[in-house]
Amino acid sequence: MRTQVAIVGAGPAGLMLSHLLHLQGIESVVLETRSRAAIEATLRAGVLEQGTVDLLTETGVGERLAREGYPHHGLYFRFDGNNHFINIFELMGGKTVTVYPQHEVIKDLVKARLEADGDIRFETENVRVSDLDSNMPKVHFRHAGQDYELDCDFIAGCDGSHGVCRPAIPANALKVLEKVYPFSWFGILAEAPTVEKLIYSYHEKGFALVSSRTPQIQRMYFQVDPNDNVNNWSDERVWSEFHARLDGEDGWTFHEGRIIKKDIIGMRSYVVEPMQYGRMFLAGDAAHIVPPTGAKGMNLAVADVAHLSEGLNHFYKTGRGELLDAYSAKCLRRVWRAEHFSWWMTSMLHRFPEDDKFQQRLQLSQLRYVTSSKAAAYSLAENYVGFE
Ligand code: FAD
Ligand code: DHB
């Protein structure tokens, strides 16, 4: 088998890359270990930056997003018993964020690729990359009972944080920079009337977040111990924890409803440098992880592959590799901005086990500043919608 670009992983990075390459007349094959049903049902990120929405729309996969996406004109920080609004739409001159779940983006991209006769191999096994520093790297895999060797010009490692591409790079060719946080997020999806808000709440019992996904569906999170377990949380206990962290002096509250799903999400900051080895490029979670506070993960994955597809297009049109050579440095500038923003949001909003009263006063002072200074709010807004 042969293709121009072999893409490992059908997450937002891999599927979007395949879609962008197709629009530029470049052939690709996408290899995915899970089934189509599984990738289209996995609940993950929810918030799309303006640039992500624009790219999906301009490349013809934004129709359902325009109909069903939930634009939020701003976000609320909840502390001192009240909601404090940051009007991102106004501060950013009309740019904002849209809540549209990641698995819906996946569905739209899979549909577009298959309608264009794109080659996506679901449920592949034993995926392995080789010959990375030659001009013809290879991906080996098993599909529908048969073993394959896929020759290609380039490999895109879009296989997420537990994939096979990054570990195939010799350890001495990569720098790994990492930070682990002493808490996780307990998340629920609930059928409950919307509060039409995106609320990041700081409370002495710990962080909580409300994200209205649709008028009927709410995604809500609160900080828990990283060793906690979903089975420790009955529905009653979950709602009582949300009330303890969200109800306040202003009388604002949320609606309870049927809990459809519960999960626990680990919190980590992680970057590898560079995002390239020979003819293999890493994109998305394969190269970097952010803690979810600030909702940058999926947006970074899409931004990476927008640069990668430009570099590949330039290579195939001109035979020159300078944009591909610049890929890692260009992505890492954006990645480190998002790493800082996600770390900063996480640090401002969570309770850390070692925190004392002094630290809590600093967090509150930062929250009051960001919600009362136009300069501070502007800085937050330009990072939240996606800083170019
Ligand atoms: P992924 O989406 O991980 O896609 C990688 C794909 O590669 C997967 O489909 C996987 O099955 C496949 N794969 C893995 N190994 C192989 C292999 N060997 N061969 C072939 N295929 C392989 N971000 C936010 O912004 N907000 C959130 O609320 C949020 N919640 C999250 C919750 C969870 C549980 C997780 C894990 C992440 C969450 N994120 C969130 C992060 C966000 O979802 C990711 O940043 C985003 O999915 C990155 O996209 P990706 O395409 O790089 O990787
Ligand atoms: C959602 C996730 C986030 O990480 C965030 O900061 C806001 C919203 C969500 O899942 O909807």
PDB file of N, CA and C and ligand atoms in Angstrom, residues 8-14 31-34 39 43-46 102 124 127 158-164 185 213 219 221 263 265 283-286 292 295-299 301, ligand 1:
ATOM      1  N   VAL A   8      -1.977   8.667  11.682  1.00  0.00           N
ATOM      2  CA  VAL A   8      -2.289   7.707  12.750  1.00  0.00           C
ATOM      3  C   VAL A   8      -3.215   8.412  13.750  1.00  0.00           C
ATOM      4  N   GLY A   9      -4.454   7.928  13.859  1.00  0.00           N
ATOM      5  CA  GLY A   9      -5.414   8.488  14.818  1.00  0.00           C
ATOM      6  C   GLY A   9      -6.515   9.302  14.142  1.00  0.00           C
ATOM      7  N   ALA A  10      -7.776   8.955  14.467  1.00  0.00           N
ATOM      8  CA  ALA A  10      -8.923   9.682  13.922  1.00  0.00           C
ATOM      9  C   ALA A  10      -9.608  10.483  15.014  1.00  0.00           C
ATOM     10  N   GLY A  11      -8.822  11.312  15.701  1.00  0.00           N
ATOM     11  CA  GLY A  11      -9.390  12.312  16.611  1.00  0.00           C
ATOM     12  C   GLY A  11      -9.559  13.600  15.807  1.00  0.00           C
ATOM     13  N   PRO A  12      -9.802  14.721  16.493  1.00  0.00           N
ATOM     14  CA  PRO A  12      -9.938  15.988  15.764  1.00  0.00           C
ATOM     15  C   PRO A  12      -8.701  16.298  14.906  1.00  0.00           C
ATOM     16  N   ALA A  13      -7.493  16.006  15.419  1.00  0.00           N
ATOM     17  CA  ALA A  13      -6.278  16.338  14.661  1.00  0.00           C
ATOM     18  C   ALA A  13      -6.201  15.507  13.374  1.00  0.00           C
ATOM     19  N   GLY A  14      -6.321  14.191  13.500  1.00  0.00           N
ATOM     20  CA  GLY A  14      -6.158  13.314  12.335  1.00  0.00           C
ATOM     21  C   GLY A  14      -7.230  13.518  11.283  1.00  0.00           C
ATOM     22  N   LEU A  31      -5.564   5.824  10.034  1.00  0.00           N
ATOM     23  CA  LEU A  31      -5.644   4.550  10.757  1.00  0.00           C
ATOM     24  C   LEU A  31      -6.106   4.813  12.181  1.00  0.00           C
ATOM     25  N   GLU A  32      -7.137   4.099  12.610  1.00  0.00           N
ATOM     26  CA  GLU A  32      -7.721   4.349  13.940  1.00  0.00           C
ATOM     27  C   GLU A  32      -7.963   3.008  14.622  1.00  0.00           C
ATOM     28  N   THR A  33      -7.562   2.899  15.881  1.00  0.00           N
ATOM     29  CA  THR A  33      -7.739   1.617  16.581  1.00  0.00           C
ATOM     30  C   THR A  33      -9.196   1.364  16.994  1.00  0.00           C
ATOM     31  N   ARG A  34      -9.935   2.453  17.262  1.00  0.00           N
ATOM     32  CA  ARG A  34     -11.296   2.245  17.762  1.00  0.00           C
ATOM     33  C   ARG A  34     -12.304   2.171  16.605  1.00  0.00           C
ATOM     34  N   ILE A  39     -15.602   6.306  18.428  1.00  0.00           N
ATOM     35  CA  ILE A  39     -15.043   7.682  18.377  1.00  0.00           C
ATOM     36  C   ILE A  39     -16.157   8.722  18.291  1.00  0.00           C
ATOM     37  N   LEU A  43     -17.202  11.255  24.936  1.00  0.00           N
ATOM     38  CA  LEU A  43     -17.432  12.610  25.417  1.00  0.00           C
ATOM     39  C   LEU A  43     -16.113  13.255  25.816  1.00  0.00           C
ATOM     40  N   ARG A  44     -15.777  14.389  25.196  1.00  0.00           N
ATOM     41  CA  ARG A  44     -14.541  15.076  25.586  1.00  0.00           C
ATOM     42  C   ARG A  44     -14.773  16.574  25.605  1.00  0.00           C
ATOM     43  N   ALA A  45     -13.969  17.321  24.841  1.00  0.00           N
ATOM     44  CA  ALA A  45     -14.014  18.780  24.936  1.00  0.00           C
ATOM     45  C   ALA A  45     -15.334  19.366  24.450  1.00  0.00           C
ATOM     46  N   GLY A  46     -15.544  20.642  24.794  1.00  0.00           N
ATOM     47  CA  GLY A  46     -16.810  21.261  24.402  1.00  0.00           C
ATOM     48  C   GLY A  46     -16.719  22.637  23.787  1.00  0.00           C
ATOM     49  N   GLN A 102     -17.010  17.921  21.120  1.00  0.00           N
ATOM     50  CA  GLN A 102     -15.972  17.337  20.253  1.00  0.00           C
ATOM     51  C   GLN A 102     -16.499  16.158  19.430  1.00  0.00           C
ATOM     52  N   THR A 124      -8.180  -0.770  13.472  1.00  0.00           N
ATOM     53  CA  THR A 124      -6.888  -1.337  13.074  1.00  0.00           C
ATOM     54  C   THR A 124      -6.173  -1.815  14.341  1.00  0.00           C
ATOM     55  N   VAL A 127      -0.652  -1.215  15.287  1.00  0.00           N
ATOM     56  CA  VAL A 127      -0.121  -0.091  14.493  1.00  0.00           C
ATOM     57  C   VAL A 127       1.299   0.224  14.979  1.00  0.00           C
ATOM     58  N   CYS A 158      -1.102  11.598  15.012  1.00  0.00           N
ATOM     59  CA  CYS A 158      -2.265  12.291  15.603  1.00  0.00           C
ATOM     60  C   CYS A 158      -2.969  11.325  16.539  1.00  0.00           C
ATOM     61  N   ASP A 159      -2.192  10.480  17.231  1.00  0.00           N
ATOM     62  CA  ASP A 159      -2.778   9.370  17.979  1.00  0.00           C
ATOM     63  C   ASP A 159      -2.893   9.635  19.477  1.00  0.00           C
ATOM     64  N   GLY A 160      -2.989  10.922  19.837  1.00  0.00           N
ATOM     65  CA  GLY A 160      -3.325  11.260  21.220  1.00  0.00           C
ATOM     66  C   GLY A 160      -2.210  10.961  22.209  1.00  0.00           C
ATOM     67  N   SER A 161      -2.539  11.117  23.504  1.00  0.00           N
ATOM     68  CA  SER A 161      -1.486  11.065  24.527  1.00  0.00           C
ATOM     69  C   SER A 161      -0.974   9.649  24.795  1.00  0.00           C
ATOM     70  N   HIS A 162      -1.758   8.614  24.425  1.00  0.00           N
ATOM     71  CA  HIS A 162      -1.300   7.239  24.682  1.00  0.00           C
ATOM     72  C   HIS A 162      -0.979   6.486  23.391  1.00  0.00           C
ATOM     73  N   GLY A 163      -0.662   7.218  22.327  1.00  0.00           N
ATOM     74  CA  GLY A 163      -0.441   6.587  21.026  1.00  0.00           C
ATOM     75  C   GLY A 163       0.931   5.945  20.893  1.00  0.00           C
ATOM     76  N   VAL A 164       1.238   5.507  19.653  1.00  0.00           N
ATOM     77  CA  VAL A 164       2.506   4.808  19.393  1.00  0.00           C
ATOM     78  C   VAL A 164       3.534   5.698  18.691  1.00  0.00           C
ATOM     79  N   TRP A 185     -10.851  16.369  37.615  1.00  0.00           N
ATOM     80  CA  TRP A 185     -12.215  16.890  37.482  1.00  0.00           C
ATOM     81  C   TRP A 185     -13.184  15.723  37.473  1.00  0.00           C
ATOM     82  N   ARG A 213     -24.422  23.009  27.175  1.00  0.00           N
ATOM     83  CA  ARG A 213     -24.088  22.432  25.864  1.00  0.00           C
ATOM     84  C   ARG A 213     -25.215  22.675  24.859  1.00  0.00           C
ATOM     85  N   ARG A 219     -23.140  20.237  30.796  1.00  0.00           N
ATOM     86  CA  ARG A 219     -21.917  19.538  31.193  1.00  0.00           C
ATOM     87  C   ARG A 219     -21.425  20.283  32.433  1.00  0.00           C
ATOM     88  N   TYR A 221     -18.690  20.199  35.997  1.00  0.00           N
ATOM     89  CA  TYR A 221     -17.509  19.560  36.577  1.00  0.00           C
ATOM     90  C   TYR A 221     -17.253  20.128  37.969  1.00  0.00           C
ATOM     91  N   ASP A 263     -17.808  10.977  34.780  1.00  0.00           N
ATOM     92  CA  ASP A 263     -16.426  10.557  34.509  1.00  0.00           C
ATOM     93  C   ASP A 263     -15.444  11.369  35.341  1.00  0.00           C
ATOM     94  N   ILE A 265     -11.576  13.149  35.061  1.00  0.00           N
ATOM     95  CA  ILE A 265     -10.580  13.562  34.066  1.00  0.00           C
ATOM     96  C   ILE A 265      -9.314  14.036  34.778  1.00  0.00           C
ATOM     97  N   ALA A 283       0.999  15.951  16.108  1.00  0.00           N
ATOM     98  CA  ALA A 283      -0.006  17.018  16.206  1.00  0.00           C
ATOM     99  C   ALA A 283      -1.005  16.682  17.312  1.00  0.00           C
ATOM    100  N   GLY A 284      -1.536  17.718  17.957  1.00  0.00           N
ATOM    101  CA  GLY A 284      -2.559  17.530  18.991  1.00  0.00           C
ATOM    102  C   GLY A 284      -1.983  16.897  20.251  1.00  0.00           C
ATOM    103  N   ASP A 285      -2.822  16.091  20.929  1.00  0.00           N
ATOM    104  CA  ASP A 285      -2.448  15.512  22.224  1.00  0.00           C
ATOM    105  C   ASP A 285      -1.213  14.601  22.138  1.00  0.00           C
ATOM    106  N   ALA A 286      -0.853  14.130  20.955  1.00  0.00           N
ATOM    107  CA  ALA A 286       0.369  13.324  20.817  1.00  0.00           C
ATOM    108  C   ALA A 286       1.590  14.162  21.185  1.00  0.00           C
ATOM    109  N   PRO A 292      -7.805  20.904  31.465  1.00  0.00           N
ATOM    110  CA  PRO A 292      -8.962  21.373  30.694  1.00  0.00           C
ATOM    111  C   PRO A 292      -9.450  22.788  31.015  1.00  0.00           C
ATOM    112  N   ALA A 295     -10.286  25.147  28.209  1.00  0.00           N
ATOM    113  CA  ALA A 295     -10.797  24.444  27.030  1.00  0.00           C
ATOM    114  C   ALA A 295      -9.935  24.604  25.785  1.00  0.00           C
ATOM    115  N   LYS A 296      -8.637  24.388  25.927  1.00  0.00           N
ATOM    116  CA  LYS A 296      -7.732  24.625  24.799  1.00  0.00           C
ATOM    117  C   LYS A 296      -7.372  23.369  24.001  1.00  0.00           C
ATOM    118  N   GLY A 297      -7.560  22.158  24.574  1.00  0.00           N
ATOM    119  CA  GLY A 297      -7.002  20.933  23.991  1.00  0.00           C
ATOM    120  C   GLY A 297      -7.373  20.701  22.539  1.00  0.00           C
ATOM    121  N   MET A 298      -8.662  20.656  22.262  1.00  0.00           N
ATOM    122  CA  MET A 298      -9.101  20.356  20.894  1.00  0.00           C
ATOM    123  C   MET A 298      -8.730  21.502  19.947  1.00  0.00           C
ATOM    124  N   ASN A 299      -8.780  22.717  20.437  1.00  0.00           N
ATOM    125  CA  ASN A 299      -8.451  23.877  19.595  1.00  0.00           C
ATOM    126  C   ASN A 299      -6.983  23.847  19.172  1.00  0.00           C
ATOM    127  N   ALA A 301      -5.224  21.139  18.817  1.00  0.00           N
ATOM    128  CA  ALA A 301      -5.092  20.039  17.852  1.00  0.00           C
ATOM    129  C   ALA A 301      -5.452  20.533  16.449  1.00  0.00           C
TER     130      ALA A 301
HETATM  131  P1  FAD B   1      -7.454  12.376  20.409  1.00  0.00           P
HETATM  132  O1  FAD B   1      -8.774  13.024  20.413  1.00  0.00           O
HETATM  133  O2  FAD B   1      -6.997  11.667  21.632  1.00  0.00           O
HETATM  134  O3  FAD B   1      -7.446  11.364  19.184  1.00  0.00           O
HETATM  135  C1  FAD B   1      -6.451  10.388  19.020  1.00  0.00           C
HETATM  136  C2  FAD B   1      -7.051   9.188  18.305  1.00  0.00           C
HETATM  137  O4  FAD B   1      -6.015   8.255  18.036  1.00  0.00           O
HETATM  138  C3  FAD B   1      -8.073   8.464  19.155  1.00  0.00           C
HETATM  139  O5  FAD B   1      -9.284   8.288  18.444  1.00  0.00           O
HETATM  140  C4  FAD B   1      -7.395   7.134  19.480  1.00  0.00           C
HETATM  141  O6  FAD B   1      -8.317   6.055  19.560  1.00  0.00           O
HETATM  142  C5  FAD B   1      -6.467   6.962  18.310  1.00  0.00           C
HETATM  143  N1  FAD B   1      -5.292   6.119  18.576  1.00  0.00           N
HETATM  144  C6  FAD B   1      -4.577   6.007  19.726  1.00  0.00           C
HETATM  145  N2  FAD B   1      -3.563   5.143  19.577  1.00  0.00           N
HETATM  146  C7  FAD B   1      -3.615   4.710  18.307  1.00  0.00           C
HETATM  147  C8  FAD B   1      -2.836   3.806  17.545  1.00  0.00           C
HETATM  148  N3  FAD B   1      -1.795   3.166  18.092  1.00  0.00           N
HETATM  149  N4  FAD B   1      -3.168   3.590  16.246  1.00  0.00           N
HETATM  150  C9  FAD B   1      -4.228   4.223  15.691  1.00  0.00           C
HETATM  151  N5  FAD B   1      -5.019   5.084  16.374  1.00  0.00           N
HETATM  152  C10 FAD B   1      -4.713   5.328  17.649  1.00  0.00           C
HETATM  153  N6  FAD B   1     -10.282  19.447  26.163  1.00  0.00           N
HETATM  154  C11 FAD B   1     -10.983  20.542  26.324  1.00  0.00           C
HETATM  155  O7  FAD B   1     -10.618  21.547  25.704  1.00  0.00           O
HETATM  156  N7  FAD B   1     -12.106  20.558  27.151  1.00  0.00           N
HETATM  157  C12 FAD B   1     -12.530  19.421  27.798  1.00  0.00           C
HETATM  158  O8  FAD B   1     -13.525  19.422  28.490  1.00  0.00           O
HETATM  159  C13 FAD B   1     -11.801  18.238  27.625  1.00  0.00           C
HETATM  160  N8  FAD B   1     -12.203  17.084  28.213  1.00  0.00           N
HETATM  161  C14 FAD B   1     -11.449  15.961  28.025  1.00  0.00           C
HETATM  162  C15 FAD B   1     -11.837  14.759  28.635  1.00  0.00           C
HETATM  163  C16 FAD B   1     -11.071  13.612  28.486  1.00  0.00           C
HETATM  164  C17 FAD B   1     -11.494  12.323  29.165  1.00  0.00           C
HETATM  165  C18 FAD B   1      -9.889  13.656  27.706  1.00  0.00           C
HETATM  166  C19 FAD B   1      -9.022  12.423  27.549  1.00  0.00           C
HETATM  167  C20 FAD B   1      -9.531  14.838  27.067  1.00  0.00           C
HETATM  168  C21 FAD B   1     -10.302  15.991  27.222  1.00  0.00           C
HETATM  169  N9  FAD B   1      -9.954  17.198  26.586  1.00  0.00           N
HETATM  170  C22 FAD B   1     -10.664  18.299  26.776  1.00  0.00           C
HETATM  171  C23 FAD B   1      -8.845  17.291  25.663  1.00  0.00           C
HETATM  172  C24 FAD B   1      -9.289  17.177  24.212  1.00  0.00           C
HETATM  173  O9  FAD B   1     -10.370  16.304  24.105  1.00  0.00           O
HETATM  174  C25 FAD B   1      -8.084  16.732  23.412  1.00  0.00           C
HETATM  175  O10 FAD B   1      -7.124  17.773  23.480  1.00  0.00           O
HETATM  176  C26 FAD B   1      -8.394  16.399  21.945  1.00  0.00           C
HETATM  177  O11 FAD B   1      -9.146  15.226  21.860  1.00  0.00           O
HETATM  178  C27 FAD B   1      -7.081  16.233  21.156  1.00  0.00           C
HETATM  179  O12 FAD B   1      -7.348  15.731  19.884  1.00  0.00           O
HETATM  180  P2  FAD B   1      -6.337  14.739  19.164  1.00  0.00           P
HETATM  181  O13 FAD B   1      -6.920  14.472  17.822  1.00  0.00           O
HETATM  182  O14 FAD B   1      -4.973  15.281  19.270  1.00  0.00           O
HETATM  183  O15 FAD B   1      -6.302  13.418  20.060  1.00  0.00           O
END
